[in-house]
Short mmCIF file of C-alpha atoms in Angstrom, two decimals:
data_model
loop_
_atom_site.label_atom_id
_atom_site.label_comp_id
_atom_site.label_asym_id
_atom_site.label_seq_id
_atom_site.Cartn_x
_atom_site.Cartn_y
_atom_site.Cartn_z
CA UNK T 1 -3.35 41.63 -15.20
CA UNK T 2 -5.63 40.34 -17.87
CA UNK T 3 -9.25 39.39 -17.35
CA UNK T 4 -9.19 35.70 -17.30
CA UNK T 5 -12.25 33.54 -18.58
CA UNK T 6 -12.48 29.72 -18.67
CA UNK T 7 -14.74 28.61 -21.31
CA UNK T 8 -16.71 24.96 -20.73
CA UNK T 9 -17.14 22.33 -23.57
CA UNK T 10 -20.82 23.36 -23.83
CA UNK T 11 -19.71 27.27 -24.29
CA UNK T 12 -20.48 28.32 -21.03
CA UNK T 13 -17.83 31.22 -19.96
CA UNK T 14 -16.60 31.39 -15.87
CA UNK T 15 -14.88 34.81 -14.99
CA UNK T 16 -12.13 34.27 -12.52
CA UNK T 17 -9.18 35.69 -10.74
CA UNK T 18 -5.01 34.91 -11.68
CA UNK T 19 -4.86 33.40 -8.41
CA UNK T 20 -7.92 31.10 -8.46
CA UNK T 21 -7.09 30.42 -11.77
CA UNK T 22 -3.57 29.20 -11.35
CA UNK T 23 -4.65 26.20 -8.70
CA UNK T 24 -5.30 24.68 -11.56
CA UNK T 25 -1.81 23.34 -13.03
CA UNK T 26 -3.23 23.09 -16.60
CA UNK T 27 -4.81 26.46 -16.15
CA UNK T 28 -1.87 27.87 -15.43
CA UNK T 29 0.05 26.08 -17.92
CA UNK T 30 -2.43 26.97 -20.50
CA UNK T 31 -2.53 30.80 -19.47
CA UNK T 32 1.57 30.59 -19.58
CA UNK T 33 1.10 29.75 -23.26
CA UNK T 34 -1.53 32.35 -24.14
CA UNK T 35 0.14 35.19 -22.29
CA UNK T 36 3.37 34.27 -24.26
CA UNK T 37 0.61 34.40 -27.41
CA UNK T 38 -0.79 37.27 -26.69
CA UNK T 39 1.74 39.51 -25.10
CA UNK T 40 1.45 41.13 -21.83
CA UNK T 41 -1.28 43.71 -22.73
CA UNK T 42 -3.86 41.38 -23.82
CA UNK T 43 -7.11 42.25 -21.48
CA UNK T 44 -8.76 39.44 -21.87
CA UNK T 45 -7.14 35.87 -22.01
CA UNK T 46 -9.96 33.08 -23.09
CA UNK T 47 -9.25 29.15 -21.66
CA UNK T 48 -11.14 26.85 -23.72
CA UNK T 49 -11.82 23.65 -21.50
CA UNK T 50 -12.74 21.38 -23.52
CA UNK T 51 -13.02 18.25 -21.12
CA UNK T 52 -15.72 19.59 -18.86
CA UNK T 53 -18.93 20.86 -19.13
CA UNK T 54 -20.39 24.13 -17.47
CA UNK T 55 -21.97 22.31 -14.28
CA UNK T 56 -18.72 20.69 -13.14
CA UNK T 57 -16.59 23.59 -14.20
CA UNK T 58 -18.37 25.85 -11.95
CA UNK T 59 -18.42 22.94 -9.00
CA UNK T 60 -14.52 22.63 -9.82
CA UNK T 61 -14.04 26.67 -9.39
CA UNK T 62 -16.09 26.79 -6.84
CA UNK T 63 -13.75 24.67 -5.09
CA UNK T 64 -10.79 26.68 -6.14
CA UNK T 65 -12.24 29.51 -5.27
CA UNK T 66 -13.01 28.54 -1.55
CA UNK T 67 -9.70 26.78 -1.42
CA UNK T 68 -8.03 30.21 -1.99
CA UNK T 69 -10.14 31.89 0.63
CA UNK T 70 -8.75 29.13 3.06
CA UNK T 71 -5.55 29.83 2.12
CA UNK T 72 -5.82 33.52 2.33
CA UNK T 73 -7.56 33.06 5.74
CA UNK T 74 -4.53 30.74 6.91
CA UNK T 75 -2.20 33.43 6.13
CA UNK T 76 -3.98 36.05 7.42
CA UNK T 77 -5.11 34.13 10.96
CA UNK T 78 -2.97 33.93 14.05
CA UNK T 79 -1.61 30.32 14.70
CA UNK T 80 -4.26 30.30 18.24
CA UNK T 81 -6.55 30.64 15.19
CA UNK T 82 -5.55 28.06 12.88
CA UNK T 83 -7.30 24.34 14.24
CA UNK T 84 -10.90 26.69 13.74
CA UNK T 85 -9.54 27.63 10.21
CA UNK T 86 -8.97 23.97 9.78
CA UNK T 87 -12.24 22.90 10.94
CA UNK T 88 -14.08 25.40 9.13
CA UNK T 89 -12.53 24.30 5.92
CA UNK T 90 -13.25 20.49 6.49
CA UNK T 91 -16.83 21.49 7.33
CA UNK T 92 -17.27 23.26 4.21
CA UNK T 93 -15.28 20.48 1.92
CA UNK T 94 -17.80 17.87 3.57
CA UNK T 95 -20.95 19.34 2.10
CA UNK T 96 -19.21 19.93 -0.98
CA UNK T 97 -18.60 16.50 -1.63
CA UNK T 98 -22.41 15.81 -0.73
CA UNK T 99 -22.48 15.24 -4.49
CA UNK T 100 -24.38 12.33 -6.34
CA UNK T 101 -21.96 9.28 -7.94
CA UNK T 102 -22.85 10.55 -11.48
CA UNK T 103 -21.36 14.01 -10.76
CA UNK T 104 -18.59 12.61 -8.56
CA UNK T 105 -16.78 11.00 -11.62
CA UNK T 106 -17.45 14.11 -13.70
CA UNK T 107 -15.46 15.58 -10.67
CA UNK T 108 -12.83 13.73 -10.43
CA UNK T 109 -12.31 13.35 -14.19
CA UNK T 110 -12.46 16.94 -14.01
CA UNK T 111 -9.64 17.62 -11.09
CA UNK T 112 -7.83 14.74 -13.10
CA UNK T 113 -7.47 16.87 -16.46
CA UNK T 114 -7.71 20.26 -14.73
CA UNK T 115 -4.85 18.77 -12.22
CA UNK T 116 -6.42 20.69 -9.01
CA UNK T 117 -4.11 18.50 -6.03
CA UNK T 118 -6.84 19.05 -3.66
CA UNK T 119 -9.86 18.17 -5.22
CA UNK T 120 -8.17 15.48 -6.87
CA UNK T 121 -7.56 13.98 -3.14
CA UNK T 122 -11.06 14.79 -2.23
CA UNK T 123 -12.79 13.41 -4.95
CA UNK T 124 -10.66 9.98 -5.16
CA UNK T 125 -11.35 9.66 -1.02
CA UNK T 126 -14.74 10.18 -2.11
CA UNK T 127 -13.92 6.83 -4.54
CA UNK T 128 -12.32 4.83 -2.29
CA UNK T 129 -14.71 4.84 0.37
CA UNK T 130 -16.75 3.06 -2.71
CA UNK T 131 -14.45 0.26 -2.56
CA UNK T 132 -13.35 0.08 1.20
CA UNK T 133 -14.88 -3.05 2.77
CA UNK T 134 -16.02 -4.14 -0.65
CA UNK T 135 -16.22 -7.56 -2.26
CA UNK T 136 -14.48 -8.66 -5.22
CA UNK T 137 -17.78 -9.28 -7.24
CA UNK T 138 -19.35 -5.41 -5.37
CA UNK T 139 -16.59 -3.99 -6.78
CA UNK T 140 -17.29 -5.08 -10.14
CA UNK T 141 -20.57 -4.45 -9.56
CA UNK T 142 -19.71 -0.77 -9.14
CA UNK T 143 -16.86 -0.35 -11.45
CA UNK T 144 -19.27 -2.08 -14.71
CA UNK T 145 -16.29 -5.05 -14.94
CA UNK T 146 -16.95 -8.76 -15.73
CA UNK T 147 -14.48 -10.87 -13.82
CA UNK T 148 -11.98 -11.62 -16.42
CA UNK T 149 -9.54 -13.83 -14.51
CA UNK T 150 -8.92 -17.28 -14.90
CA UNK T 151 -9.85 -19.98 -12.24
CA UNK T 152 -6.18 -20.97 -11.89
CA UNK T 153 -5.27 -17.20 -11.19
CA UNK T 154 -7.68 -16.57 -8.90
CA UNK T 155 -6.87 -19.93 -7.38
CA UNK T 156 -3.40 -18.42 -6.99
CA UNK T 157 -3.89 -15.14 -5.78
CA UNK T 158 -6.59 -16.63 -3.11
CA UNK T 159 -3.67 -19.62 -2.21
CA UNK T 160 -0.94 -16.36 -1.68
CA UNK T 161 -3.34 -14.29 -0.07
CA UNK T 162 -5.27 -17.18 2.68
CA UNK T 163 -4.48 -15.21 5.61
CA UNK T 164 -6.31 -12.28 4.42
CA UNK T 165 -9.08 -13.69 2.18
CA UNK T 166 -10.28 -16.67 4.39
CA UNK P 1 -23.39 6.46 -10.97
CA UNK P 2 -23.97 5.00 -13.30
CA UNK P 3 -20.58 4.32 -11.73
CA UNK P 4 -20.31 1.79 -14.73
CA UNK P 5 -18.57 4.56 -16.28
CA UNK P 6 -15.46 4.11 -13.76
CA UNK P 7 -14.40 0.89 -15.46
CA UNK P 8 -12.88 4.08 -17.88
CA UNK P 9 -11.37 5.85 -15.57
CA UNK P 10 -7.44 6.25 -16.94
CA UNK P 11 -5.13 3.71 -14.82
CA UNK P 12 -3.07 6.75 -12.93
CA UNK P 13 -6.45 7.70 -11.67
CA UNK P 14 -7.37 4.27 -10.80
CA UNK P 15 -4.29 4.25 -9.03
CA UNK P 16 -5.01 7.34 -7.12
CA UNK P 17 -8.54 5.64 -5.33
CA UNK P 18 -6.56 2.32 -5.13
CA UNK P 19 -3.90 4.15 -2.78
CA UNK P 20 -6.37 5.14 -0.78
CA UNK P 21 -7.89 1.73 0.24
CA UNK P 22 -6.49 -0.47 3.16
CA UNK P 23 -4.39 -3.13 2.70
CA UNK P 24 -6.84 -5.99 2.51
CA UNK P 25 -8.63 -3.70 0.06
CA UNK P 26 -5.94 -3.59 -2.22
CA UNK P 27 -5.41 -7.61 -1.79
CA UNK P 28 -9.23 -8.28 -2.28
CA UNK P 29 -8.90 -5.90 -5.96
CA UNK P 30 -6.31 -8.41 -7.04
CA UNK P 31 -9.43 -10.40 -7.92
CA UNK P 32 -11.60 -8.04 -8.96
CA UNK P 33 -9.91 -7.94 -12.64
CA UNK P 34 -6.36 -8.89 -14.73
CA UNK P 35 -6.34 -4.73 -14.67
CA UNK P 36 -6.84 -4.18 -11.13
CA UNK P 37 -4.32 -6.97 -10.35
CA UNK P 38 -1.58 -5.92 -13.30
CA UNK P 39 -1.92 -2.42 -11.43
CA UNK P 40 -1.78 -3.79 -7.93
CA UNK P 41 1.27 -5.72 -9.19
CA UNK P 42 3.35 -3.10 -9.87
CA UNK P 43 5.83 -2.49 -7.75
CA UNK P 44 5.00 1.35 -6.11
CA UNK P 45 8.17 2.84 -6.32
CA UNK P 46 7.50 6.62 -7.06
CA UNK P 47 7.55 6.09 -10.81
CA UNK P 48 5.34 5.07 -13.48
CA UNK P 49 1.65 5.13 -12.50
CA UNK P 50 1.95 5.43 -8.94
CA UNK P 51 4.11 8.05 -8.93
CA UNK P 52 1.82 10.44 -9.02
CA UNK P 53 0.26 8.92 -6.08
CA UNK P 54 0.98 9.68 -2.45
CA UNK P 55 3.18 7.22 -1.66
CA UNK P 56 1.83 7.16 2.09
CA UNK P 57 -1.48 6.73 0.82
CA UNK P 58 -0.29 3.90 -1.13
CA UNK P 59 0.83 2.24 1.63
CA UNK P 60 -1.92 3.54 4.43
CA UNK P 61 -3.66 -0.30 4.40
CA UNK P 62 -0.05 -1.15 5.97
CA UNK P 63 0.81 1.62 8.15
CA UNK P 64 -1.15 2.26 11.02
CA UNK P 65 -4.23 3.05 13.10
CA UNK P 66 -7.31 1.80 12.45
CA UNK P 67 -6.76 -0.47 9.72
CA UNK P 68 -8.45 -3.68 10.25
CA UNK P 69 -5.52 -6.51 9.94
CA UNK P 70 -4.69 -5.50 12.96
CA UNK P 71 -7.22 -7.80 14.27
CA UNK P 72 -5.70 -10.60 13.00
CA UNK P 73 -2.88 -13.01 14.86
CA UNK P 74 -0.20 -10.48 14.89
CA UNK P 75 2.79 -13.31 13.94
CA UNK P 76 0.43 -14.38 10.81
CA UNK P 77 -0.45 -10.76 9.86
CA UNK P 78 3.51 -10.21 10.20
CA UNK P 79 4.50 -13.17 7.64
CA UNK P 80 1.58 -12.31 5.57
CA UNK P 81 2.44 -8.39 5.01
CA UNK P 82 6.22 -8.77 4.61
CA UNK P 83 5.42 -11.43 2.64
CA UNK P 84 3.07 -9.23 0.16
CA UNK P 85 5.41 -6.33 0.33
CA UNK P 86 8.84 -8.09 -0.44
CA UNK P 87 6.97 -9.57 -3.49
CA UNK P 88 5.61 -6.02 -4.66
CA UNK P 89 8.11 -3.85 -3.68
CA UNK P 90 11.43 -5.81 -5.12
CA UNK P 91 14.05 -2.53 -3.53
CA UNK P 92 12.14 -2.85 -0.40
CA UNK P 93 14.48 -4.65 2.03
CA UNK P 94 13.87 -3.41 5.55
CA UNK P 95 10.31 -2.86 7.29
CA UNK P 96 10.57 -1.19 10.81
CA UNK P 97 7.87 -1.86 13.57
CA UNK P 98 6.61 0.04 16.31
CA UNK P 99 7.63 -2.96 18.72
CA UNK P 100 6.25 -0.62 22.05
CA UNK P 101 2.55 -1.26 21.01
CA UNK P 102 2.81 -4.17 19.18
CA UNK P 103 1.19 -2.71 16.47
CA UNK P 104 1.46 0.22 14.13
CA UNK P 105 4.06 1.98 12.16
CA UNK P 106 5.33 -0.13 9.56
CA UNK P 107 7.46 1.48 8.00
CA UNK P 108 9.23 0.95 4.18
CA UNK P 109 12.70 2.19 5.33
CA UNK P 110 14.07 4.11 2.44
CA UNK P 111 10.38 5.01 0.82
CA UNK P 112 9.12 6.95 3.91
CA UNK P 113 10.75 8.48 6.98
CA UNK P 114 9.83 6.14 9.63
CA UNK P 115 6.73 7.91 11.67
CA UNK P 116 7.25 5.02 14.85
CA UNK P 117 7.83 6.94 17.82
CA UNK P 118 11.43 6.74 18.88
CA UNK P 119 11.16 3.63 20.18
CA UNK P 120 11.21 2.37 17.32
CA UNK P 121 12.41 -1.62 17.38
CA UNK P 122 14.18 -0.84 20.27
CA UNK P 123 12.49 -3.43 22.46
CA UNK P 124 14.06 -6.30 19.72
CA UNK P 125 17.57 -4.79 19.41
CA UNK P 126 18.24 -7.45 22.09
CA UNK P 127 17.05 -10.53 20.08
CA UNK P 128 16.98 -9.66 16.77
CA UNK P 129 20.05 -8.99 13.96
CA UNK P 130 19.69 -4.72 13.42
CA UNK P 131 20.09 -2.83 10.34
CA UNK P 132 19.77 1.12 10.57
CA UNK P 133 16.56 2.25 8.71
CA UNK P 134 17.04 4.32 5.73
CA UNK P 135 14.79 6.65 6.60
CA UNK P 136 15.45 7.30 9.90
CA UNK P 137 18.79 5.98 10.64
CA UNK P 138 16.79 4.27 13.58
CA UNK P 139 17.28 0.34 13.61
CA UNK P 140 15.21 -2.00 11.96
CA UNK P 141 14.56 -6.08 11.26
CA UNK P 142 15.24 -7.11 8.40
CA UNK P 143 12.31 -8.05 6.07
CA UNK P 144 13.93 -11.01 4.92
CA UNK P 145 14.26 -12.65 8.86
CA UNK P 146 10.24 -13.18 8.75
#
């Protein structure tokens, strides 16, 4: 098995394993492409990222990483074990995600292009609970938008919509 | 954030966070924006944008536990939400309800396997015309007898 190196936009190069590598469905799809490249005695396979910068590449394989230690662990653990297994691994995913907004959407643009299921669902929790119990006009506020509907629209989705908007 | 830099997040992503919000969420985004409410209006049938999304999460704001609406009248909150969903989800025809608590479990027969316990609209077999669920092959009321 080749060496396997992911390569941020800002040239920053992230050693990892097949297996951590692979939670990544572009990853893998990517390293499907350069193995078929490269033949099966290449010892060193490079995956230029070219979406993500160093920072959040190392935050996303950090996650990958720990993800396949959980799995591993869940494998490996007797089922009396499993609800501590589960617990540990929501502890540890809740201090992950102890992140700043400004590196949250680098995150989650990140699991978007790197297509990484898990932290994808993480990170766009981590959105919505910016818009749960939100205004209209506090979500724009947080999303950047201007209000671009019309008064008669807005008059008609309010009109269709009375028993939960009064 | 400069969360101002969301307004570019792609729509399948948008649609991802919108999934996750409850339903009166997802009705106050209508007027938020024309995108939020072109999104919103699409039906979430397991293709196009939302298809990507977990369709239970798409529907969480209607199914159960917890969410808010359930504070509201519950024969207004039941015209209101089969109102919304018949007009979103067009192939939707049968919504089941957990009839035992009154509350809970509504279910879009033929999108998800009905999670009611197995009393599942048993208590309005009686009164009501039955149609077996999809999903479950359980009964259910009709969505159109609201």
């Amino acid at each position: 098995m080749p060496d396997i190196v992911l390569r941020s936009n800002d040239g920053a190069d992230h050693k990892i394993s097949a297996s951590t590598a692979r939670l990544s469905r572009t990853v893998a799809s990517l390293l499907q492409d350069l193995e078929a490249s490269k033949g099966e005695d290449a010892e060193l396979l490079i995956v230029p990222i070219p979406n993500v910068c160093n920072c959040t590449l190392k935050k996303v394989l950090d996650f990958c990483e720990q993800q396949r230690a959980f799995d591993d662990l869940v494998r490996a653990s007797p089922a009396a074990q499993q609800p501590e297994v589960t617990r540990k691994t929501q502890a540890w995913r809740e201090t992950y995600m102890k992140v700043s907004t400004d590196e949250l959407y680098h995150l989650v643009m990140a699991a978007h292009y790197l297509d990484v299921p898990g932290l994808l669902g993480l990170c766009t929790d981590a959105m919505a609970d910016h818009i749960r119990g939100k205004s209209p006009s506090q979500v724009r506020a947080c999303f950047g938008l201007k209000p671009n509907l019309s008064p008669e629209e807005e008059d008609d989705i309010r009109r269709s919509n009375l028993w939960a908007l009064s | 954030m400069e969360l101002n830099s969301l307004a570019v997040l792609p729509d399948d992503l948008l649609c991802h966070i919108i999934a996750k919000t409850t339903l009166h969420d997802k009705i106050r985004l209508q007027l938020v924006s024309k995108k939020f409410r072109a999104l919103l209006m699409m039906p979430p049938s397991g293709e196009g944008l939302w298809g990507q999304c977990d369709l239970s999460a798409v529907f969480s704001g209607f199914m159960v536990n917890g969410n808010d609406y359930w504070k509201y009248p519950q024969k207004f909150i039941e015209a209101g939400v089969r109102r919304w969903l018949v007009r979103r989800v067009p192939h939707m025809t049968r919504i089941c309800c957990d009839t035992d608590t009154d509350e809970a479990a509504w279910v879009l027969c033929g999108l998800l396997p009905c999670s009611a316990p197995s009393s599942c609209c048993t208590a309005r077999r009686a009164s009501s015309p039955m149609l077996p669920c999809a999903a479950s092959g359980r009964a259910c009321q009709t969505a159109s007898q609201s």
